[in-house]
Amino acid sequence: VYGRDAAVCVEDDANARGEPTVVLAFARLTASGHYDFAHKRSFQLTRGELAQLCAWLLSPSAPLRWIHGATARTTLSLDYVGVRLT
């Protein structure tokens, strides 16, 4: 999915236990007009988190946030900012 300032790529994957997951890979738009997937930020969603994401996309309200890892090193926060058509 390509936006004005960034893009997100959705890929199927598996976690270390072999369970199916989905990876969201985010890339910024560079000054040259290309999406910088070489320096992407990725977040792996479990089956349960993917269900939460789908429900939130259908009816976004409060911000959605996931924290991964014992040290909370990896987080993903989603906020609905409204529709902006250009």
Short mmCIF file of C-alpha atoms in Angstrom, two decimals:
data_model
loop_
_atom_site.label_atom_id
_atom_site.label_comp_id
_atom_site.label_asym_id
_atom_site.label_seq_id
_atom_site.Cartn_x
_atom_site.Cartn_y
_atom_site.Cartn_z
CA VAL A 1 0.00 0.00 0.00
CA TYR A 2 1.59 3.27 -1.12
CA GLY A 3 0.87 6.61 0.50
CA ARG A 4 2.02 10.16 0.06
CA ASP A 5 4.84 9.90 2.63
CA ALA A 6 5.30 6.19 3.26
CA ALA A 7 4.38 2.68 2.15
CA VAL A 8 3.56 -0.56 3.89
CA CYS A 9 4.13 -4.04 2.50
CA VAL A 10 2.15 -6.97 3.93
CA GLU A 11 3.80 -10.41 3.79
CA ASP A 12 2.96 -13.85 5.15
CA ASP A 13 5.60 -15.39 7.39
CA ALA A 14 6.07 -17.75 10.34
CA ASN A 15 7.42 -17.14 13.82
CA ALA A 16 10.21 -19.11 15.51
CA ARG A 17 7.69 -21.83 16.52
CA GLY A 18 6.52 -22.20 12.90
CA GLU A 19 3.13 -20.56 13.55
CA PRO A 20 1.73 -18.46 10.69
CA THR A 21 2.13 -14.70 11.06
CA VAL A 22 1.87 -11.55 8.97
CA VAL A 23 4.72 -9.04 8.70
CA LEU A 24 4.04 -5.34 8.12
CA ALA A 25 7.10 -3.63 6.57
CA PHE A 26 7.07 0.18 6.60
CA ALA A 27 9.22 2.38 4.35
CA ARG A 28 9.53 6.15 4.08
CA LEU A 29 9.38 8.10 0.85
CA THR A 30 12.82 9.52 0.03
CA ALA A 31 13.59 12.92 -1.45
CA SER A 32 14.21 11.19 -4.80
CA GLY A 33 10.63 9.88 -4.80
CA HIS A 34 11.38 6.22 -4.00
CA TYR A 35 10.22 4.18 -1.03
CA ASP A 36 13.25 3.17 1.04
CA PHE A 37 12.56 -0.51 1.73
CA ALA A 38 16.31 -1.05 2.26
CA HIS A 39 15.84 0.72 5.62
CA LYS A 40 12.36 -0.58 6.39
CA ARG A 41 10.85 -1.07 9.84
CA SER A 42 9.08 -4.40 10.27
CA PHE A 43 6.54 -5.67 12.77
CA GLN A 44 5.36 -9.29 12.94
CA LEU A 45 1.72 -9.86 13.90
CA THR A 46 0.42 -13.07 15.44
CA ARG A 47 -2.91 -14.54 14.39
CA GLY A 48 -4.66 -12.84 17.33
CA GLU A 49 -3.02 -9.47 16.61
CA LEU A 50 -4.03 -9.74 12.96
CA ALA A 51 -7.65 -10.23 14.05
CA GLN A 52 -7.35 -7.10 16.22
CA LEU A 53 -5.93 -5.15 13.28
CA CYS A 54 -8.78 -6.24 10.97
CA ALA A 55 -11.39 -5.24 13.55
CA TRP A 56 -9.69 -1.87 14.08
CA LEU A 57 -9.50 -1.20 10.33
CA LEU A 58 -13.23 -1.82 10.01
CA SER A 59 -14.04 0.57 12.86
CA PRO A 60 -11.05 2.66 13.96
CA SER A 61 -11.58 4.43 17.26
CA ALA A 62 -9.04 4.46 20.06
CA PRO A 63 -5.38 4.07 19.12
CA LEU A 64 -4.20 0.48 18.72
CA ARG A 65 -0.84 -0.47 20.25
CA TRP A 66 1.19 -3.66 20.45
CA ILE A 67 4.33 -4.17 22.52
CA HIS A 68 6.67 -7.07 21.72
CA GLY A 69 9.58 -8.41 23.66
CA ALA A 70 10.39 -8.59 27.33
CA THR A 71 12.05 -5.18 27.18
CA ALA A 72 9.25 -3.60 25.09
CA ARG A 73 11.88 -2.85 22.47
CA THR A 74 9.47 -3.25 19.57
CA THR A 75 6.16 -1.42 19.52
CA LEU A 76 3.59 -0.55 16.88
CA SER A 77 0.99 2.15 17.42
CA LEU A 78 -1.81 2.96 14.99
CA ASP A 79 -3.88 6.14 15.20
CA TYR A 80 -6.81 7.05 12.99
CA VAL A 81 -6.30 10.58 11.64
CA GLY A 82 -9.34 10.76 9.40
CA VAL A 83 -9.74 10.73 5.65
CA ARG A 84 -7.41 12.99 3.69
CA LEU A 85 -8.11 13.02 -0.02
CA THR A 86 -5.70 14.90 -2.27
#
